Amino acid sequence: MSNFRPDHELHQRRRGRNFGLLAVLIGFVALVFLLTVVKVQNGGKVEAFDHTARPSLTTPEGGQ
Amino acid sequence: MSDTSFDSSQTTEASFGDYFALLKPRVMSLVVFTALVGLLVAPGSVHPIEGFAAILFIALGGGASGALNMWYDADIDRIMKRTQKRPIPAGKVTRDEAFAIGIALSCLSVIMLGLASNLVAAGLLAFTIFFYVVIYTMWLKRSTPQNIVIGGAAGAFPPMIGWAVSTGGISIESIMMFAITFFWTPPHFWALALFMKSDYSDAKVPMLTVTHGRRNTRIQIFAYTVLLAALSVGMSFTALNGPVFLATAVILNLLFIKGAWTILRRTEEQAEGDNYAAERSFFKLSLLYLFLLFTAILADAVLVRMGISLGGWV
């Protein structure tokens, strides 16, 4: 194993850049996931018309 | 030296930090802080995750406009001492990379802010990026000594965007926060132009110091400082009527006027004699001025919410 040469500074910098990008992407995915959870929780009714009868979306008889 | 020679100690391979530097992190910190104050003092309620995401995307939009500014201004950044170490003139990042990063992050930040908060905030962010890149960087900066006066609007929008994230609109309070930053920008930048000496003339940028002379710049700094003082103290009696804001505005403006008065009375010989000490300290004070004034706005809003003060924020 001692035959391996130590990394050139260029490779170290490239590795740092790749790990930095990895951290940013993981952070972005985590943020979008958390935002989705919050939006769904606070968004109220998420059902919509999808071509079939949805009792939960119809106004009760005599109702407003 | 042959064309095939390769010096392994020299490389232009950029590090992650070089790309981050494209986003002008110090400017971004001002954007984050003022936008956060705008968001927190607004009379709406935002989920912490949504608020965090909104501030992050506002900062990203500000950073993207910084990258586009560096892309367009690479030629003059190479000449000015203050900007020679930026990633493009330093040879770490190419202009094309800066352009691609700037455009991509601009689109991403506006779309994500729209999804995370609302279309008003996203529209304001898009306009801010457009104003900074097209109106200021491409047009005003190289054509008029009023460049940073009008261009200062770009740096004044973040508290309005923060306010819009919370309320979904624009109001007199958010316009007042815009006005403070707008009138603060000229004395802040002209003080910098005074002690940067020949930077702007070397780069042929028509700063006030270059077109109207350094004496005139000292007069303009004082004039704008008095205007800013009248505006910010006057605001204490309108929608920004908190006691902390009033006290902070009075103290800070007295210090700011004193600094501008010192600059006004100095000659170039005196300034060169002490290496522009008064101008440098006025510049530092200007940074503290904006930070403390916005902190005071936040403090008043907190006091009102705690039921301790009757300020007019909420």
Tab-separated table of C-alpha atoms in Angstrom:
chain	number	residue	atom	x	y	z
A	1	MET	CA	0.000	0.000	0.000
A	2	SER	CA	2.955	2.234	0.517
A	3	ASN	CA	3.336	2.481	-3.270
A	4	PHE	CA	0.332	4.774	-3.515
A	5	ARG	CA	1.333	8.383	-3.997
A	6	PRO	CA	-0.371	10.982	-1.835
A	7	ASP	CA	-3.158	12.912	-3.582
A	8	HIS	CA	-2.191	15.974	-5.522
A	9	GLU	CA	-3.607	19.196	-4.093
A	10	LEU	CA	-5.768	19.410	-7.212
A	11	HIS	CA	-7.491	16.133	-6.361
A	12	GLN	CA	-8.051	17.209	-2.790
A	13	ARG	CA	-9.698	20.373	-4.037
A	14	ARG	CA	-11.857	18.441	-6.479
A	15	ARG	CA	-12.916	16.043	-3.716
A	16	GLY	CA	-13.828	18.985	-1.495
A	17	ARG	CA	-15.922	20.446	-4.299
A	18	ASN	CA	-17.731	17.153	-4.904
A	19	PHE	CA	-18.511	16.648	-1.225
A	20	GLY	CA	-19.662	20.287	-1.006
A	21	LEU	CA	-22.050	19.727	-3.900
A	22	LEU	CA	-23.260	16.487	-2.317
A	23	ALA	CA	-24.045	18.317	0.928
A	24	VAL	CA	-25.920	21.052	-0.973
A	25	LEU	CA	-27.994	18.507	-2.911
A	26	ILE	CA	-28.855	16.484	0.199
A	27	GLY	CA	-29.806	19.708	1.971
A	28	PHE	CA	-31.998	20.771	-0.948
A	29	VAL	CA	-33.818	17.418	-1.094
A	30	ALA	CA	-34.354	17.511	2.687
A	31	LEU	CA	-35.708	21.070	2.501
A	32	VAL	CA	-38.133	20.244	-0.336
A	33	PHE	CA	-39.315	17.196	1.606
A	34	LEU	CA	-39.893	19.220	4.792
A	35	LEU	CA	-41.649	21.970	2.813
A	36	THR	CA	-43.927	19.368	1.235
A	37	VAL	CA	-44.822	17.942	4.645
A	38	VAL	CA	-45.605	21.436	6.004
A	39	LYS	CA	-47.656	22.410	2.924
A	40	VAL	CA	-49.676	19.196	3.067
A	41	GLN	CA	-50.298	19.547	6.810
A	42	ASN	CA	-51.348	23.196	6.560
A	43	GLY	CA	-53.027	23.009	3.179
A	44	GLY	CA	-56.422	21.783	4.379
A	45	LYS	CA	-58.357	19.615	1.956
A	46	VAL	CA	-56.133	18.117	-0.708
A	47	GLU	CA	-58.803	16.181	-2.573
A	48	ALA	CA	-59.910	17.432	-5.977
A	49	PHE	CA	-62.205	16.398	-8.808
A	50	ASP	CA	-60.903	13.324	-10.576
A	51	HIS	CA	-63.857	12.226	-12.748
A	52	THR	CA	-65.572	10.106	-10.117
A	53	ALA	CA	-68.171	10.978	-7.512
A	54	ARG	CA	-66.420	12.230	-4.324
A	55	PRO	CA	-68.971	12.576	-1.475
A	56	SER	CA	-66.470	14.533	0.581
A	57	LEU	CA	-66.349	17.236	-2.098
A	58	THR	CA	-70.104	17.655	-2.570
A	59	THR	CA	-72.166	20.199	-0.683
A	60	PRO	CA	-74.703	18.554	1.658
A	61	GLU	CA	-78.369	19.017	0.766
A	62	GLY	CA	-79.709	22.270	2.160
A	63	GLY	CA	-76.210	23.400	2.924
A	64	GLN	CA	-74.456	26.539	1.678
B	1	MET	CA	9.724	28.124	-21.910
B	2	SER	CA	7.996	25.719	-24.232
B	3	ASP	CA	4.248	25.557	-24.721
B	4	THR	CA	4.175	22.062	-23.311
B	5	SER	CA	5.675	22.991	-19.945
B	6	PHE	CA	3.449	22.246	-16.978
B	7	ASP	CA	3.990	23.621	-13.544
B	8	SER	CA	2.158	21.271	-11.190
B	9	SER	CA	2.047	23.887	-8.420
B	10	GLN	CA	-0.162	26.150	-10.524
B	11	THR	CA	-3.716	25.109	-11.104
B	12	THR	CA	-6.957	26.850	-11.876
B	13	GLU	CA	-9.084	24.060	-10.441
B	14	ALA	CA	-11.694	25.883	-8.368
B	15	SER	CA	-12.587	24.800	-4.856
B	16	PHE	CA	-16.125	24.788	-3.461
B	17	GLY	CA	-15.284	28.021	-1.657
B	18	ASP	CA	-14.444	29.736	-4.971
B	19	TYR	CA	-17.922	29.014	-6.299
B	20	PHE	CA	-19.421	30.172	-3.003
B	21	ALA	CA	-17.402	33.405	-3.268
B	22	LEU	CA	-19.217	34.087	-6.575
B	23	LEU	CA	-22.371	34.627	-4.524
B	24	LYS	CA	-20.823	37.571	-2.604
B	25	PRO	CA	-21.355	36.088	0.891
B	26	ARG	CA	-20.882	39.424	2.694
B	27	VAL	CA	-23.592	41.115	0.648
B	28	MET	CA	-25.712	37.999	1.158
B	29	SER	CA	-25.450	38.391	4.951
B	30	LEU	CA	-27.004	41.879	4.680
B	31	VAL	CA	-29.740	40.493	2.430
B	32	VAL	CA	-30.472	37.661	4.873
B	33	PHE	CA	-30.610	39.954	7.885
B	34	THR	CA	-32.861	42.661	6.406
B	35	ALA	CA	-35.149	40.089	4.761
B	36	LEU	CA	-35.413	38.214	8.072
B	37	VAL	CA	-36.393	41.407	9.906
B	38	GLY	CA	-38.998	42.164	7.210
B	39	LEU	CA	-40.417	38.667	7.616
B	40	LEU	CA	-40.433	38.650	11.423
B	41	VAL	CA	-42.012	42.095	11.955
B	42	ALA	CA	-44.776	41.546	9.393
B	43	PRO	CA	-48.239	40.959	10.842
B	44	GLY	CA	-48.652	37.509	9.320
B	45	SER	CA	-47.698	34.073	10.499
B	46	VAL	CA	-45.315	31.808	8.659
B	47	HIS	CA	-44.401	28.239	9.545
B	48	PRO	CA	-40.723	28.146	10.651
B	49	ILE	CA	-39.799	25.723	7.856
B	50	GLU	CA	-41.471	27.954	5.246
B	51	GLY	CA	-39.781	31.014	6.747
B	52	PHE	CA	-36.377	29.304	6.731
B	53	ALA	CA	-36.827	28.188	3.130
B	54	ALA	CA	-37.980	31.670	2.085
B	55	ILE	CA	-34.945	33.384	3.634
B	56	LEU	CA	-32.655	30.769	2.084
B	57	PHE	CA	-34.100	31.337	-1.400
B	58	ILE	CA	-34.007	35.128	-1.003
B	59	ALA	CA	-30.306	34.795	-0.069
B	60	LEU	CA	-29.777	32.466	-3.037
B	61	GLY	CA	-31.417	34.998	-5.368
B	62	GLY	CA	-29.152	37.728	-3.976
B	63	GLY	CA	-26.149	35.439	-4.458
B	64	ALA	CA	-27.210	34.622	-8.019
B	65	SER	CA	-27.344	38.317	-8.907
B	66	GLY	CA	-23.852	38.656	-7.368
B	67	ALA	CA	-22.573	35.883	-9.669
B	68	LEU	CA	-24.138	37.593	-12.711
B	69	ASN	CA	-22.585	40.891	-11.586
B	70	MET	CA	-19.156	39.203	-11.469
B	71	TRP	CA	-19.776	37.648	-14.902
B	72	TYR	CA	-20.563	41.020	-16.485
B	73	ASP	CA	-17.996	43.067	-14.571
B	74	ALA	CA	-15.061	40.644	-14.974
B	75	ASP	CA	-13.187	43.203	-17.115
B	76	ILE	CA	-13.300	45.991	-14.514
B	77	ASP	CA	-12.876	43.592	-11.565
B	78	ARG	CA	-9.483	42.717	-13.062
B	79	ILE	CA	-8.429	46.386	-12.895
B	80	MET	CA	-9.748	47.382	-9.468
B	81	LYS	CA	-7.572	46.417	-6.493
B	82	ARG	CA	-10.646	45.830	-4.309
B	83	THR	CA	-12.007	43.171	-6.678
B	84	GLN	CA	-8.866	41.567	-8.117
B	85	LYS	CA	-9.112	38.586	-5.778
B	86	ARG	CA	-12.636	37.692	-6.861
B	87	PRO	CA	-12.892	34.176	-8.398
B	88	ILE	CA	-12.991	35.284	-12.077
B	89	PRO	CA	-10.086	37.791	-12.078
B	90	ALA	CA	-8.118	35.372	-9.873
B	91	GLY	CA	-8.491	32.730	-12.612
B	92	LYS	CA	-10.328	30.243	-10.404
B	93	VAL	CA	-13.705	30.328	-12.159
B	94	THR	CA	-14.425	31.141	-15.816
B	95	ARG	CA	-16.908	33.813	-16.923
B	96	ASP	CA	-19.087	31.164	-18.593
B	97	GLU	CA	-19.279	29.184	-15.353
B	98	ALA	CA	-20.267	32.307	-13.406
B	99	PHE	CA	-22.957	33.089	-15.996
B	100	ALA	CA	-24.355	29.552	-15.902
B	101	ILE	CA	-24.391	29.469	-12.096
B	102	GLY	CA	-25.980	32.941	-11.924
B	103	ILE	CA	-28.786	32.132	-14.378
B	104	ALA	CA	-29.469	28.691	-12.883
B	105	LEU	CA	-29.596	29.949	-9.292
B	106	SER	CA	-31.729	32.969	-10.292
B	107	CYS	CA	-34.381	30.706	-11.835
B	108	LEU	CA	-34.170	28.177	-8.997
B	109	SER	CA	-34.460	30.799	-6.240
B	110	VAL	CA	-37.456	32.592	-7.805
B	111	ILE	CA	-39.354	29.364	-8.557
B	112	MET	CA	-38.627	27.897	-5.121
B	113	LEU	CA	-39.580	31.123	-3.317
B	114	GLY	CA	-42.858	31.147	-5.265
B	115	LEU	CA	-43.546	27.550	-4.205
B	116	ALA	CA	-42.395	28.017	-0.604
B	117	SER	CA	-44.268	31.294	0.012
B	118	ASN	CA	-46.224	33.264	-2.594
B	119	LEU	CA	-46.074	34.854	-6.035
B	120	VAL	CA	-45.733	38.449	-4.731
B	121	ALA	CA	-42.503	37.560	-2.893
B	122	ALA	CA	-41.232	35.590	-5.897
B	123	GLY	CA	-42.084	38.473	-8.250
B	124	LEU	CA	-40.253	40.954	-6.022
B	125	LEU	CA	-37.204	38.666	-5.919
B	126	ALA	CA	-37.231	38.315	-9.713
B	127	PHE	CA	-37.481	42.109	-10.068
B	128	THR	CA	-34.618	42.598	-7.583
B	129	ILE	CA	-32.346	40.262	-9.581
B	130	PHE	CA	-33.361	42.007	-12.829
B	131	PHE	CA	-32.793	45.452	-11.297
B	132	TYR	CA	-29.348	44.588	-9.900
B	133	VAL	CA	-28.073	42.782	-12.993
B	134	VAL	CA	-29.652	44.668	-15.895
B	135	ILE	CA	-30.490	48.144	-14.557
B	136	TYR	CA	-27.509	48.598	-12.194
B	137	THR	CA	-24.687	46.367	-13.473
B	138	MET	CA	-25.262	46.520	-17.229
B	139	TRP	CA	-26.672	50.007	-17.589
B	140	LEU	CA	-26.206	52.499	-14.735
B	141	LYS	CA	-22.850	51.447	-13.299
B	142	ARG	CA	-20.873	52.402	-16.412
B	143	SER	CA	-22.993	55.315	-17.573
B	144	THR	CA	-23.884	57.679	-14.713
B	145	PRO	CA	-22.500	58.930	-11.375
B	146	GLN	CA	-26.013	58.303	-10.032
B	147	ASN	CA	-25.281	54.565	-10.464
B	148	ILE	CA	-25.272	53.625	-6.806
B	149	VAL	CA	-28.065	56.056	-5.905
B	150	ILE	CA	-30.575	54.403	-8.242
B	151	GLY	CA	-28.894	51.005	-8.122
B	152	GLY	CA	-29.174	51.080	-4.338
B	153	ALA	CA	-32.808	50.088	-4.792
B	154	ALA	CA	-31.660	46.533	-5.538
B	155	GLY	CA	-30.131	46.206	-2.068
B	156	ALA	CA	-33.194	47.793	-0.474
B	157	PHE	CA	-35.743	45.241	-1.703
B	158	PRO	CA	-34.946	42.269	0.639
B	159	PRO	CA	-36.964	43.567	3.661
B	160	MET	CA	-39.915	44.120	1.299
B	161	ILE	CA	-39.557	40.552	0.041
B	162	GLY	CA	-39.415	39.256	3.627
B	163	TRP	CA	-42.567	41.251	4.438
B	164	ALA	CA	-44.289	39.870	1.321
B	165	VAL	CA	-43.414	36.294	2.348
B	166	SER	CA	-45.432	36.802	5.523
B	167	THR	CA	-48.300	39.003	4.288
B	168	GLY	CA	-48.465	38.266	0.566
B	169	GLY	CA	-48.349	41.978	-0.229
B	170	ILE	CA	-46.670	45.377	0.051
B	171	SER	CA	-47.470	47.982	2.696
B	172	ILE	CA	-46.282	51.341	4.004
B	173	GLU	CA	-44.102	49.653	6.653
B	174	SER	CA	-42.238	47.565	4.085
B	175	ILE	CA	-41.793	50.613	1.836
B	176	MET	CA	-40.287	52.475	4.817
B	177	MET	CA	-37.760	49.698	5.402
B	178	PHE	CA	-36.943	49.932	1.689
B	179	ALA	CA	-36.467	53.711	2.006
B	180	ILE	CA	-34.019	53.396	4.925
B	181	THR	CA	-31.703	51.086	2.962
B	182	PHE	CA	-32.167	53.111	-0.233
B	183	PHE	CA	-31.037	56.412	1.340
B	184	TRP	CA	-28.317	54.669	3.353
B	185	THR	CA	-26.594	53.292	0.238
B	186	PRO	CA	-25.087	56.536	-1.263
B	187	PRO	CA	-23.140	57.693	1.845
B	188	HIS	CA	-22.047	54.085	2.463
B	189	PHE	CA	-20.629	53.580	-1.047
B	190	TRP	CA	-19.237	57.077	-1.554
B	191	ALA	CA	-17.209	56.751	1.668
B	192	LEU	CA	-15.778	53.536	0.182
B	193	ALA	CA	-15.082	55.320	-3.133
B	194	LEU	CA	-13.143	58.029	-1.250
B	195	PHE	CA	-10.666	55.650	0.348
B	196	MET	CA	-10.453	53.338	-2.679
B	197	LYS	CA	-8.653	56.268	-4.294
B	198	SER	CA	-7.987	55.565	-7.985
B	199	ASP	CA	-9.782	52.198	-8.262
B	200	TYR	CA	-12.879	53.553	-10.008
B	201	SER	CA	-11.042	56.006	-12.284
B	202	ASP	CA	-8.596	53.250	-13.342
B	203	ALA	CA	-11.560	51.078	-14.278
B	204	LYS	CA	-13.313	54.042	-15.960
B	205	VAL	CA	-16.381	53.616	-13.767
B	206	PRO	CA	-18.115	57.021	-13.479
B	207	MET	CA	-18.333	57.111	-9.688
B	208	LEU	CA	-19.100	60.513	-8.203
B	209	THR	CA	-15.465	60.819	-7.053
B	210	VAL	CA	-14.370	60.484	-10.698
B	211	THR	CA	-16.978	62.654	-12.454
B	212	HIS	CA	-17.610	65.427	-9.913
B	213	GLY	CA	-14.458	65.308	-7.819
B	214	ARG	CA	-13.719	64.224	-4.278
B	215	ARG	CA	-14.737	67.553	-2.726
B	216	ASN	CA	-18.196	67.273	-4.266
B	217	THR	CA	-18.451	63.659	-3.059
B	218	ARG	CA	-17.825	64.824	0.530
B	219	ILE	CA	-20.661	67.349	0.177
B	220	GLN	CA	-23.007	64.700	-1.278
B	221	ILE	CA	-22.174	62.273	1.560
B	222	PHE	CA	-23.159	64.918	4.086
B	223	ALA	CA	-26.328	65.852	2.171
B	224	TYR	CA	-27.528	62.250	1.926
B	225	THR	CA	-26.652	61.595	5.581
B	226	VAL	CA	-28.824	64.532	6.692
B	227	LEU	CA	-31.606	63.313	4.394
B	228	LEU	CA	-31.311	59.783	5.825
B	229	ALA	CA	-31.379	61.141	9.386
B	230	ALA	CA	-34.507	63.214	8.712
B	231	LEU	CA	-36.165	60.242	7.066
B	232	SER	CA	-35.352	57.611	9.700
B	233	VAL	CA	-36.083	59.813	12.724
B	234	GLY	CA	-39.224	61.093	10.989
B	235	MET	CA	-40.340	57.499	10.466
B	236	SER	CA	-40.279	57.033	14.230
B	237	PHE	CA	-43.452	59.131	14.334
B	238	THR	CA	-45.284	57.188	11.646
B	239	ALA	CA	-45.632	53.451	11.085
B	240	LEU	CA	-42.247	52.649	12.667
B	241	ASN	CA	-43.278	54.260	15.929
B	242	GLY	CA	-41.589	52.015	18.448
B	243	PRO	CA	-39.615	53.483	21.364
B	244	VAL	CA	-36.542	51.346	20.676
B	245	PHE	CA	-36.493	52.470	17.041
B	246	LEU	CA	-36.839	56.132	18.008
B	247	ALA	CA	-34.020	55.986	20.569
B	248	THR	CA	-31.748	53.982	18.255
B	249	ALA	CA	-32.476	56.233	15.263
B	250	VAL	CA	-31.683	59.407	17.239
B	251	ILE	CA	-28.364	58.075	18.596
B	252	LEU	CA	-27.222	56.466	15.346
B	253	ASN	CA	-28.122	59.479	13.238
B	254	LEU	CA	-26.267	61.842	15.551
B	255	LEU	CA	-23.166	59.650	15.213
B	256	PHE	CA	-23.672	59.336	11.458
B	257	ILE	CA	-24.082	63.090	10.951
B	258	LYS	CA	-21.006	63.719	13.111
B	259	GLY	CA	-19.000	61.315	10.905
B	260	ALA	CA	-20.302	62.915	7.691
B	261	TRP	CA	-19.507	66.397	9.093
B	262	THR	CA	-15.921	65.297	9.793
B	263	ILE	CA	-15.635	63.959	6.226
B	264	LEU	CA	-17.105	67.198	4.854
B	265	ARG	CA	-14.565	69.390	6.646
B	266	ARG	CA	-11.498	67.368	5.671
B	267	THR	CA	-9.268	68.171	2.724
B	268	GLU	CA	-7.705	65.495	0.541
B	269	GLU	CA	-4.300	66.279	2.057
B	270	GLN	CA	-5.614	65.655	5.566
B	271	ALA	CA	-7.302	62.434	4.433
B	272	GLU	CA	-4.141	61.141	2.747
B	273	GLY	CA	-2.153	62.146	5.817
B	274	ASP	CA	-3.961	59.630	8.031
B	275	ASN	CA	-4.752	57.129	5.243
B	276	TYR	CA	-8.453	58.070	5.107
B	277	ALA	CA	-9.061	57.159	8.752
B	278	ALA	CA	-12.280	59.208	9.046
B	279	GLU	CA	-13.664	57.827	5.773
B	280	ARG	CA	-12.841	54.253	6.810
B	281	SER	CA	-14.446	54.667	10.217
B	282	PHE	CA	-17.551	56.265	8.606
B	283	PHE	CA	-17.805	53.235	6.299
B	284	LYS	CA	-17.626	50.852	9.269
B	285	LEU	CA	-20.174	52.957	11.148
B	286	SER	CA	-22.519	52.764	8.155
B	287	LEU	CA	-22.526	48.953	8.383
B	288	LEU	CA	-23.288	49.128	12.093
B	289	TYR	CA	-25.957	51.797	11.420
B	290	LEU	CA	-28.040	49.561	9.159
B	291	PHE	CA	-27.598	46.506	11.354
B	292	LEU	CA	-28.656	48.312	14.565
B	293	LEU	CA	-31.552	50.188	12.960
B	294	PHE	CA	-33.076	46.957	11.641
B	295	THR	CA	-32.384	45.262	14.986
B	296	ALA	CA	-34.347	48.107	16.640
B	297	ILE	CA	-37.283	47.553	14.254
B	298	LEU	CA	-37.240	43.877	15.233
B	299	ALA	CA	-36.940	44.692	18.956
B	300	ASP	CA	-40.025	46.932	18.820
B	301	ALA	CA	-42.023	44.236	17.055
B	302	VAL	CA	-40.977	41.695	19.718
B	303	LEU	CA	-41.972	44.104	22.523
B	304	VAL	CA	-45.388	44.630	20.941
B	305	ARG	CA	-45.979	40.895	20.614
B	306	MET	CA	-44.978	40.405	24.239
B	307	GLY	CA	-47.522	43.073	25.175
B	308	ILE	CA	-44.837	45.328	26.667
B	309	SER	CA	-44.983	48.148	24.111
B	310	LEU	CA	-47.744	49.858	22.151
B	311	GLY	CA	-45.674	50.387	19.023
B	312	GLY	CA	-47.468	50.429	15.696
B	313	TRP	CA	-46.142	47.277	14.137
B	314	VAL	CA	-48.660	44.540	14.716
